[in-house]
Tab-separated table of C-alpha atoms in Angstrom:
chain	number	residue	atom	x	y	z
F	1	UNK	CA	63.527	49.016	130.851
F	2	UNK	CA	63.955	51.692	133.716
F	3	UNK	CA	65.681	52.256	137.146
F	4	UNK	CA	63.352	51.697	140.102
F	5	UNK	CA	64.005	52.360	143.964
F	6	UNK	CA	61.525	50.251	145.836
F	7	UNK	CA	60.779	49.300	149.514
F	8	UNK	CA	60.917	51.483	152.594
F	9	UNK	CA	63.691	52.852	154.723
F	10	UNK	CA	66.974	50.784	155.133
F	11	UNK	CA	65.397	47.952	153.136
F	12	UNK	CA	65.062	50.034	149.738
F	13	UNK	CA	66.669	48.447	146.818
F	14	UNK	CA	67.666	49.413	143.330
F	15	UNK	CA	66.249	47.257	140.502
F	16	UNK	CA	65.837	47.117	136.562
F	17	UNK	CA	62.091	46.936	135.906
F	18	UNK	CA	59.776	46.909	132.776
F	19	UNK	CA	56.250	47.640	132.284
F	20	UNK	CA	54.108	45.013	130.316
F	21	UNK	CA	50.469	45.535	129.049
F	22	UNK	CA	48.002	43.181	130.608
F	23	UNK	CA	46.402	41.275	127.613
F	24	UNK	CA	42.956	42.611	126.395
F	25	UNK	CA	43.035	45.501	129.024
F	26	UNK	CA	44.516	49.162	129.126
F	27	UNK	CA	46.235	48.142	132.545
F	28	UNK	CA	50.016	47.609	132.972
F	29	UNK	CA	52.032	45.337	135.393
F	30	UNK	CA	55.517	46.131	136.597
F	31	UNK	CA	57.886	43.124	135.942
F	32	UNK	CA	61.295	43.217	137.839
F	33	UNK	CA	64.122	42.240	135.534
F	34	UNK	CA	67.001	42.366	138.013
F	35	UNK	CA	67.668	43.551	141.669
F	36	UNK	CA	71.056	45.507	141.726
F	37	UNK	CA	71.393	45.695	145.638
F	38	UNK	CA	70.685	47.993	148.626
F	39	UNK	CA	70.128	51.448	147.943
F	40	UNK	CA	71.875	53.098	150.789
F	41	UNK	CA	74.946	50.701	150.409
F	42	UNK	CA	75.204	51.261	146.682
F	43	UNK	CA	74.851	55.078	147.123
F	44	UNK	CA	77.593	55.177	149.748
F	45	UNK	CA	80.002	53.380	147.587
F	46	UNK	CA	79.172	55.470	144.343
F	47	UNK	CA	77.037	58.810	144.512
F	48	UNK	CA	76.607	58.459	140.803
F	49	UNK	CA	75.250	54.977	140.940
F	50	UNK	CA	71.598	56.108	139.839
F	51	UNK	CA	72.723	58.099	136.875
F	52	UNK	CA	75.056	55.259	135.577
F	53	UNK	CA	72.516	52.510	136.036
F	54	UNK	CA	69.891	54.707	134.197
F	55	UNK	CA	72.619	55.063	131.276
F	56	UNK	CA	73.053	50.977	131.477
F	57	UNK	CA	69.216	50.444	131.332
F	58	UNK	CA	69.106	52.762	128.285
F	59	UNK	CA	71.851	50.749	126.553
F	60	UNK	CA	70.250	47.560	127.369
F	61	UNK	CA	66.917	48.462	126.008
F	62	UNK	CA	68.558	49.649	122.715
F	63	UNK	CA	70.370	46.397	122.513
F	64	UNK	CA	67.131	44.593	123.016
F	65	UNK	CA	65.318	46.670	120.195
F	66	UNK	CA	68.006	45.858	117.778
F	67	UNK	CA	67.809	42.021	118.469
F	68	UNK	CA	64.039	41.846	118.325
F	69	UNK	CA	63.042	40.296	114.848
F	70	UNK	CA	61.173	42.825	112.643
F	71	UNK	CA	59.136	40.560	110.267
F	72	UNK	CA	57.150	41.553	107.197
F	73	UNK	CA	55.412	39.915	104.609
F	74	UNK	CA	54.756	40.769	100.998
F	75	UNK	CA	53.310	39.104	97.948
F	76	UNK	CA	55.790	38.766	94.884
F	77	UNK	CA	53.968	36.803	92.270
F	78	UNK	CA	53.559	39.863	90.167
F	79	UNK	CA	57.071	39.403	89.453
F	80	UNK	CA	55.810	37.048	86.566
F	81	UNK	CA	53.813	40.129	85.092
F	82	UNK	CA	56.819	42.346	85.689
F	83	UNK	CA	59.110	40.221	83.616
F	84	UNK	CA	56.859	40.482	80.563
F	85	UNK	CA	55.788	44.152	80.930
F	86	UNK	CA	58.846	45.656	79.390
F	87	UNK	CA	59.060	43.119	76.663
F	88	UNK	CA	55.419	43.733	75.629
F	89	UNK	CA	56.352	47.376	75.375
F	90	UNK	CA	53.356	49.043	77.076
F	91	UNK	CA	55.379	52.184	78.139
F	92	UNK	CA	56.080	52.932	74.586
F	93	UNK	CA	52.327	53.616	73.966
F	94	UNK	CA	51.337	55.082	77.373
F	95	UNK	CA	54.666	56.562	78.729
F	96	UNK	CA	56.494	55.411	81.735
F	97	UNK	CA	54.196	57.068	84.500
F	98	UNK	CA	50.860	55.778	83.042
F	99	UNK	CA	52.360	52.357	82.251
F	100	UNK	CA	53.278	52.130	85.762
F	101	UNK	CA	49.877	52.886	86.950
F	102	UNK	CA	48.314	50.678	84.607
F	103	UNK	CA	50.688	47.834	85.919
F	104	UNK	CA	49.463	48.327	89.417
F	105	UNK	CA	45.692	48.132	88.272
F	106	UNK	CA	46.618	45.034	86.419
F	107	UNK	CA	48.045	43.388	89.588
F	108	UNK	CA	45.410	44.404	91.665
F	109	UNK	CA	42.736	42.924	89.318
F	110	UNK	CA	44.554	39.652	88.797
F	111	UNK	CA	45.574	39.280	92.316
F	112	UNK	CA	42.042	39.821	93.759
F	113	UNK	CA	38.489	38.738	93.131
F	114	UNK	CA	38.193	40.533	89.825
F	115	UNK	CA	35.180	42.585	91.208
F	116	UNK	CA	36.935	45.469	92.977
F	117	UNK	CA	39.083	48.531	91.795
F	118	UNK	CA	41.415	47.847	94.721
F	119	UNK	CA	41.392	44.899	96.895
F	120	UNK	CA	42.374	45.772	100.367
F	121	UNK	CA	44.737	42.804	101.180
F	122	UNK	CA	46.306	42.141	104.542
F	123	UNK	CA	49.331	41.140	102.630
F	124	UNK	CA	50.175	43.737	100.067
F	125	UNK	CA	52.231	43.198	96.842
F	126	UNK	CA	55.960	44.200	97.173
F	127	UNK	CA	56.606	47.811	96.021
F	128	UNK	CA	53.187	47.912	94.097
F	129	UNK	CA	52.298	51.508	93.606
F	130	UNK	CA	49.189	52.524	95.236
F	131	UNK	CA	46.533	54.268	92.963
F	132	UNK	CA	44.004	56.824	94.121
F	133	UNK	CA	40.523	56.874	92.831
F	134	UNK	CA	40.963	60.090	90.793
F	135	UNK	CA	44.258	58.552	89.328
F	136	UNK	CA	42.012	55.374	88.642
F	137	UNK	CA	39.309	57.093	86.576
F	138	UNK	CA	41.881	59.302	84.653
F	139	UNK	CA	43.798	56.218	83.666
F	140	UNK	CA	40.728	54.494	82.381
F	141	UNK	CA	40.041	57.574	79.975
F	142	UNK	CA	43.637	57.315	78.760
F	143	UNK	CA	42.999	53.703	78.204
F	144	UNK	CA	39.822	54.516	76.112
F	145	UNK	CA	41.994	56.629	74.090
F	146	UNK	CA	44.716	53.999	73.430
F	147	UNK	CA	42.438	50.895	73.117
F	148	UNK	CA	43.161	50.244	69.520
F	149	UNK	CA	47.110	50.746	70.058
F	150	UNK	CA	47.243	48.594	73.088
F	151	UNK	CA	45.398	45.780	71.313
F	152	UNK	CA	47.931	45.941	68.365
F	153	UNK	CA	50.767	45.983	71.049
F	154	UNK	CA	49.677	42.924	72.686
F	155	UNK	CA	48.912	41.199	69.377
F	156	UNK	CA	52.403	41.755	68.051
F	157	UNK	CA	53.892	40.152	71.350
F	158	UNK	CA	51.662	37.243	70.998
F	159	UNK	CA	52.576	36.807	67.188
F	160	UNK	CA	56.136	36.185	68.325
F	161	UNK	CA	55.434	33.936	71.362
F	162	UNK	CA	52.215	32.113	70.236
F	163	UNK	CA	51.751	29.468	67.619
F	164	UNK	CA	48.542	31.112	66.261
F	165	UNK	CA	46.462	30.225	63.369
F	166	UNK	CA	46.258	33.441	61.858
F	167	UNK	CA	43.406	32.819	59.338
F	168	UNK	CA	40.819	31.473	62.118
F	169	UNK	CA	39.450	33.160	65.280
F	170	UNK	CA	36.793	32.244	67.758
F	171	UNK	CA	34.344	34.836	69.063
F	172	UNK	CA	32.001	35.064	72.155
F	173	UNK	CA	29.052	37.372	72.755
F	174	UNK	CA	28.087	38.555	76.124
F	175	UNK	CA	25.671	41.304	77.465
F	176	UNK	CA	26.404	43.752	80.348
F	177	UNK	CA	24.590	46.245	82.342
F	178	UNK	CA	26.154	49.118	84.280
F	179	UNK	CA	23.746	50.416	86.906
F	180	UNK	CA	24.593	54.048	87.870
F	181	UNK	CA	22.304	54.005	91.080
F	182	UNK	CA	24.222	50.911	92.549
F	183	UNK	CA	27.477	51.861	90.714
F	184	UNK	CA	28.024	48.346	89.629
F	185	UNK	CA	28.980	46.669	86.223
F	186	UNK	CA	27.653	42.958	85.809
F	187	UNK	CA	27.343	40.663	82.773
F	188	UNK	CA	25.378	37.800	81.235
F	189	UNK	CA	25.931	35.502	78.552
F	190	UNK	CA	22.560	36.297	77.070
F	191	UNK	CA	20.341	39.364	77.037
F	192	UNK	CA	17.425	37.885	78.775
F	193	UNK	CA	17.307	40.117	81.788
F	194	UNK	CA	14.960	42.694	82.822
F	195	UNK	CA	15.583	46.518	82.077
F	196	UNK	CA	15.870	49.026	84.910
F	197	UNK	CA	15.721	52.908	84.423
F	198	UNK	CA	19.237	53.404	85.713
F	199	UNK	CA	20.809	50.547	83.647
F	200	UNK	CA	23.181	51.329	80.594
F	201	UNK	CA	23.250	48.042	78.465
F	202	UNK	CA	25.420	46.945	75.960
F	203	UNK	CA	27.095	43.872	74.337
F	204	UNK	CA	30.704	42.865	74.018
F	205	UNK	CA	32.220	40.593	71.259
F	206	UNK	CA	35.335	38.941	72.375
F	207	UNK	CA	37.708	37.348	69.755
F	208	UNK	CA	40.094	34.809	70.714
F	209	UNK	CA	42.685	32.226	69.211
F	210	UNK	CA	42.548	28.625	69.730
F	211	UNK	CA	44.511	28.871	73.002
F	212	UNK	CA	41.990	31.308	74.410
F	213	UNK	CA	44.338	34.418	74.216
F	214	UNK	CA	42.241	37.473	73.096
F	215	UNK	CA	42.789	39.048	69.664
F	216	UNK	CA	40.371	41.840	69.952
F	217	UNK	CA	37.157	43.024	71.608
F	218	UNK	CA	34.424	45.418	70.481
F	219	UNK	CA	31.791	46.975	72.671
F	220	UNK	CA	28.378	47.828	71.096
F	221	UNK	CA	26.566	50.492	73.056
F	222	UNK	CA	24.304	52.016	70.678
F	223	UNK	CA	23.777	49.543	68.242
F	224	UNK	CA	23.472	45.694	68.068
F	225	UNK	CA	26.160	43.306	66.820
F	226	UNK	CA	25.295	41.974	63.373
F	227	UNK	CA	26.879	39.954	60.445
F	228	UNK	CA	27.968	43.274	58.619
F	229	UNK	CA	30.082	44.043	61.795
F	230	UNK	CA	31.480	40.492	61.601
F	231	UNK	CA	32.455	41.092	58.093
F	232	UNK	CA	34.048	44.497	59.059
F	233	UNK	CA	35.966	42.622	61.781
F	234	UNK	CA	37.276	39.933	59.234
F	235	UNK	CA	38.698	42.857	56.940
F	236	UNK	CA	40.373	44.791	59.703
F	237	UNK	CA	41.889	41.681	61.418
F	238	UNK	CA	42.717	39.964	58.279
F	239	UNK	CA	40.938	36.874	59.589
F	240	UNK	CA	39.157	34.643	57.002
F	241	UNK	CA	36.988	32.570	59.331
F	242	UNK	CA	35.161	33.065	62.599
F	243	UNK	CA	33.705	30.340	64.857
F	244	UNK	CA	30.992	31.309	67.242
F	245	UNK	CA	31.435	30.011	70.777
F	246	UNK	CA	28.180	30.030	72.474
F	247	UNK	CA	27.154	29.038	76.101
F	248	UNK	CA	23.514	28.999	75.484
F	249	UNK	CA	22.062	25.436	75.316
F	250	UNK	CA	19.972	24.527	72.428
F	251	UNK	CA	20.482	27.586	70.324
F	252	UNK	CA	22.249	26.283	67.225
F	253	UNK	CA	23.639	28.484	64.546
F	254	UNK	CA	23.563	27.799	60.765
F	255	UNK	CA	27.196	27.405	60.574
F	256	UNK	CA	30.719	27.793	62.147
F	257	UNK	CA	29.570	27.246	65.807
F	258	UNK	CA	30.537	25.375	69.169
F	259	UNK	CA	27.798	25.319	71.432
F	260	UNK	CA	26.337	23.094	74.513
F	261	UNK	CA	23.220	21.196	74.008
F	262	UNK	CA	20.761	19.469	76.441
F	263	UNK	CA	20.519	15.755	76.543
F	264	UNK	CA	16.939	15.966	76.088
F	265	UNK	CA	17.107	17.852	72.784
F	266	UNK	CA	19.225	15.222	71.251
F	267	UNK	CA	17.511	12.444	69.052
F	268	UNK	CA	16.783	9.129	70.739
F	269	UNK	CA	19.290	7.197	68.700
F	270	UNK	CA	22.061	9.691	69.792
F	271	UNK	CA	21.021	9.394	73.400
F	272	UNK	CA	21.173	5.548	73.136
F	273	UNK	CA	24.726	5.895	71.490
F	274	UNK	CA	25.965	8.152	74.427
F	275	UNK	CA	24.962	5.625	77.192
F	276	UNK	CA	26.743	2.903	75.317
F	277	UNK	CA	30.034	1.801	76.891
F	278	UNK	CA	31.715	2.011	73.576
F	279	UNK	CA	33.947	4.672	71.911
F	280	UNK	CA	34.822	6.196	75.326
F	281	UNK	CA	38.508	7.410	75.688
F	282	UNK	CA	39.541	7.284	79.276
F	283	UNK	CA	41.205	10.520	80.552
F	284	UNK	CA	41.721	9.552	84.106
F	285	UNK	CA	41.548	6.605	86.025
F	286	UNK	CA	41.877	5.896	90.074
F	287	UNK	CA	45.200	4.361	90.252
F	288	UNK	CA	44.342	1.928	93.278
F	289	UNK	CA	40.831	0.861	91.987
F	290	UNK	CA	41.107	1.306	88.342
F	291	UNK	CA	37.760	3.136	88.428
F	292	UNK	CA	37.235	5.730	85.555
F	293	UNK	CA	37.224	9.278	86.896
F	294	UNK	CA	36.980	11.109	83.611
F	295	UNK	CA	36.114	10.225	80.025
F	296	UNK	CA	34.977	11.689	76.668
F	297	UNK	CA	33.982	10.513	73.029
F	298	UNK	CA	32.941	12.051	69.757
F	299	UNK	CA	29.610	11.191	68.074
F	300	UNK	CA	28.986	11.891	64.481
F	301	UNK	CA	25.501	13.276	63.586
F	302	UNK	CA	23.967	13.248	60.166
F	303	UNK	CA	27.463	13.671	58.608
F	304	UNK	CA	28.084	17.181	59.017
F	305	UNK	CA	27.841	17.600	62.974
F	306	UNK	CA	29.823	16.403	65.885
F	307	UNK	CA	28.730	15.747	69.371
F	308	UNK	CA	31.475	16.069	72.037
F	309	UNK	CA	30.433	14.121	75.349
F	310	UNK	CA	32.324	14.540	78.475
F	311	UNK	CA	31.747	12.752	81.744
F	312	UNK	CA	33.627	13.239	85.138
F	313	UNK	CA	32.806	11.487	88.517
F	314	UNK	CA	33.602	14.913	90.329
F	315	UNK	CA	31.106	16.544	88.056
F	316	UNK	CA	28.490	13.819	88.818
F	317	UNK	CA	28.798	14.388	92.314
F	318	UNK	CA	28.266	18.152	91.925
F	319	UNK	CA	25.246	17.561	89.728
F	320	UNK	CA	23.985	15.307	92.489
F	321	UNK	CA	24.121	17.731	95.055
F	322	UNK	CA	22.709	20.384	92.932
F	323	UNK	CA	19.940	18.113	91.737
F	324	UNK	CA	20.226	19.284	88.052
F	325	UNK	CA	19.754	15.837	86.494
F	326	UNK	CA	22.991	16.274	84.312
F	327	UNK	CA	24.737	13.301	86.170
F	328	UNK	CA	28.254	14.453	85.324
F	329	UNK	CA	27.834	14.800	81.526
F	330	UNK	CA	28.427	17.820	79.308
F	331	UNK	CA	27.392	17.914	75.626
F	332	UNK	CA	28.982	20.132	73.084
F	333	UNK	CA	27.872	20.111	69.375
F	334	UNK	CA	29.755	21.777	66.594
F	335	UNK	CA	29.720	21.758	62.904
F	336	UNK	CA	33.650	22.028	62.618
F	337	UNK	CA	34.738	18.761	61.185
F	338	UNK	CA	38.595	19.410	61.773
F	339	UNK	CA	38.196	20.030	65.386
F	340	UNK	CA	39.535	16.996	67.775
F	341	UNK	CA	37.839	16.195	71.067
F	342	UNK	CA	40.268	17.852	73.247
F	343	UNK	CA	40.155	21.069	71.113
F	344	UNK	CA	36.493	21.296	71.443
F	345	UNK	CA	36.676	20.929	75.079
F	346	UNK	CA	39.434	23.466	75.540
F	347	UNK	CA	37.984	26.069	73.434
F	348	UNK	CA	34.627	25.921	75.055
F	349	UNK	CA	36.137	26.063	78.569
F	350	UNK	CA	37.844	29.426	77.629
F	351	UNK	CA	34.432	31.061	77.704
F	352	UNK	CA	33.264	29.748	81.210
F	353	UNK	CA	32.344	32.709	83.343
F	354	UNK	CA	34.016	35.134	81.058
F	355	UNK	CA	31.548	37.962	82.383
F	356	UNK	CA	32.993	37.586	85.712
F	357	UNK	CA	36.362	38.898	84.284
F	358	UNK	CA	34.819	42.147	83.405
F	359	UNK	CA	32.342	42.895	86.392
F	360	UNK	CA	33.383	45.689	88.977
F	361	UNK	CA	31.555	47.116	92.061
F	362	UNK	CA	31.486	50.684	93.577
F	363	UNK	CA	32.443	52.824	90.492
F	364	UNK	CA	31.021	55.921	88.969
F	365	UNK	CA	31.506	55.345	85.169
F	366	UNK	CA	30.730	57.279	82.030
F	367	UNK	CA	30.723	55.444	78.746
F	368	UNK	CA	34.402	56.389	78.226
F	369	UNK	CA	35.203	54.982	81.544
F	370	UNK	CA	33.496	51.763	80.596
F	371	UNK	CA	35.562	51.657	77.409
F	372	UNK	CA	38.717	52.128	79.541
F	373	UNK	CA	37.695	49.492	82.033
F	374	UNK	CA	36.967	46.932	79.339
F	375	UNK	CA	40.445	47.681	77.847
F	376	UNK	CA	42.102	47.091	81.269
F	377	UNK	CA	40.318	43.885	81.696
F	378	UNK	CA	40.965	42.606	78.218
F	379	UNK	CA	44.628	43.179	79.017
F	380	UNK	CA	44.338	41.128	82.296
F	381	UNK	CA	42.618	38.223	80.232
F	382	UNK	CA	45.576	38.521	77.755
F	383	UNK	CA	48.216	37.950	80.416
F	384	UNK	CA	46.560	35.277	82.299
F	385	UNK	CA	45.489	33.341	79.227
F	386	UNK	CA	49.169	33.572	78.220
F	387	UNK	CA	50.138	32.154	81.460
F	388	UNK	CA	47.707	29.233	81.099
F	389	UNK	CA	49.216	28.658	77.486
F	390	UNK	CA	52.732	28.352	79.186
F	391	UNK	CA	51.732	26.192	82.033
F	392	UNK	CA	50.055	23.741	79.390
F	393	UNK	CA	53.225	23.388	77.655
F	394	UNK	CA	52.574	25.993	74.910
F	395	UNK	CA	49.042	25.174	74.831
F	396	UNK	CA	49.431	21.123	74.407
F	397	UNK	CA	47.236	20.899	77.497
F	398	UNK	CA	44.422	22.816	79.230
F	399	UNK	CA	45.234	24.334	82.611
F	400	UNK	CA	42.345	25.943	84.425
F	401	UNK	CA	42.654	29.707	85.030
F	402	UNK	CA	42.895	29.292	88.878
F	403	UNK	CA	46.358	27.917	88.587
F	404	UNK	CA	47.662	30.887	86.649
F	405	UNK	CA	45.750	33.390	89.079
F	406	UNK	CA	47.376	31.727	92.120
F	407	UNK	CA	50.837	31.798	90.693
F	408	UNK	CA	50.258	35.712	90.970
F	409	UNK	CA	48.472	36.027	94.191
F	410	UNK	CA	50.019	33.198	96.457
F	411	UNK	CA	53.903	33.640	96.587
F	412	UNK	CA	55.081	35.692	99.348
F	413	UNK	CA	58.311	36.805	100.837
F	414	UNK	CA	58.837	36.802	104.658
F	415	UNK	CA	61.295	39.420	105.655
F	416	UNK	CA	63.088	38.976	108.802
F	417	UNK	CA	65.262	41.683	110.256
F	418	UNK	CA	67.684	40.811	112.976
F	419	UNK	CA	69.948	43.702	114.086
F	420	UNK	CA	71.170	45.145	110.798
F	421	UNK	CA	70.730	42.019	108.921
F	422	UNK	CA	67.783	41.327	106.678
F	423	UNK	CA	66.851	37.677	105.695
F	424	UNK	CA	64.331	37.055	102.865
F	425	UNK	CA	62.598	33.669	102.970
F	426	UNK	CA	60.128	32.812	99.912
F	427	UNK	CA	56.838	30.956	100.981
F	428	UNK	CA	53.863	29.711	99.350
F	429	UNK	CA	55.713	29.299	95.958
F	430	UNK	CA	52.955	27.180	93.985
F	431	UNK	CA	54.048	24.765	91.354
F	432	UNK	CA	52.460	27.127	88.645
F	433	UNK	CA	54.636	30.019	89.792
F	434	UNK	CA	57.876	27.888	89.719
F	435	UNK	CA	57.170	26.778	86.330
F	436	UNK	CA	56.334	30.229	84.924
F	437	UNK	CA	59.271	31.747	86.685
F	438	UNK	CA	61.581	29.289	85.184
F	439	UNK	CA	59.921	29.835	81.559
F	440	UNK	CA	60.199	33.538	82.003
F	441	UNK	CA	63.913	33.493	83.003
F	442	UNK	CA	63.571	34.500	86.581
F	443	UNK	CA	66.076	33.166	88.889
F	444	UNK	CA	65.700	30.531	91.624
F	445	UNK	CA	64.306	31.194	95.106
F	446	UNK	CA	65.644	29.800	98.449
F	447	UNK	CA	65.420	30.317	102.222
F	448	UNK	CA	67.787	33.091	103.587
F	449	UNK	CA	68.246	34.884	100.565
F	450	UNK	CA	70.140	38.256	100.444
F	451	UNK	CA	68.512	41.387	99.238
F	452	UNK	CA	70.599	41.466	96.223
F	453	UNK	CA	69.962	37.896	95.182
F	454	UNK	CA	66.244	38.361	95.482
F	455	UNK	CA	66.035	41.477	93.497
F	456	UNK	CA	68.127	40.003	90.694
F	457	UNK	CA	66.140	36.719	90.596
F	458	UNK	CA	62.699	38.410	90.970
F	459	UNK	CA	63.284	41.623	89.142
F	460	UNK	CA	61.484	43.443	91.795
F	461	UNK	CA	63.049	46.055	94.092
F	462	UNK	CA	63.040	45.920	97.959
F	463	UNK	CA	63.702	49.839	98.214
F	464	UNK	CA	65.158	49.467	101.768
F	465	UNK	CA	61.748	48.561	103.511
F	466	UNK	CA	63.303	47.437	106.528
F	467	UNK	CA	66.536	49.155	106.517
């Protein structure tokens, strides 16, 4: 605001004015805030009137600025991962500085689409350290060196927290290509894809427990995975039995497998058994209409094979749109007699789109960088699977990954500053975040929180962002 003298001759007046920018133009318009009085009359009464009014205008402007709300929005779902980080003990292996950088990379990946090194979000994570490209590449090289130590570190943590069956593990095989020309890493569940000169091809074996939580991973760049390698892994990890989980329909193994199968590849008698209205276990019904929305059943085949059949109305509609003739059914076959229907379904779902969790774009990788990148993604998968485990009441129920991801990416804190006071208002608190925060020992969140209370309950620091 400023002091203006307007008009002509004896009609001149003193006014308080402001200039406001006209929307979508570079032009400004003058707005009269207050007319003080006749210039000549006021000047006669007080020769210092202009100076005094200028000082008053300056004071009023400063008061207005103080009273204007300064609103800032930050994500704070990473408080869940932060609460685990120290307990897992990553800094003991990497040191404080590298552990902090790795934490940032993990959050960027879990809180984004998984495909980029750094997602440019309009709403940033609260006080999350930014990572430059040189630091990103350097961190991957360090992760490559510490791959074994980090795997052991996470396994020790999960041995304390998760009810694992130590003598049994599941494994999943996937193939990847890094294209040095396009600078992109992408994966497939099988190796049936065309070779390109710029491609570096390799395979990954991911081992996980019955809750989908990773136990170990191995990359095979210059040699193919074999039964001998599997025996070596059994000795190293001290696991007596491995079960292969495959997503390739129709490719059955000799023993110890869980695999999808096509309806047309089943015997006619089995097909008839599937279509019967008997033996179905209803999973979900419409409360109002009593219509079955989801169901499954187990069919024994030849005494040594089990066929798990699942049907859902939502999937049937999706299949109809895609015209794939599956009609809402999923068929999974296994030779594991002890597995229950829900276990077969859950274990198979842990492999869905697993390749997407390791892809990345716009990167210039060497083989060592690739090893480091897979270690980073492995850590991300460990954390998100553990959150799924907790959300499912210690693995009693299967909870889709998206709920764990949203617990990290959705919660925000709306910071509103009025004068010297700062008000913190949490928004977008998903049910998954609230459940995980309670399990992990974080405090409760409410509207109009003080800085001290928010920092105590979330474990994150504000660091005087608006002060």
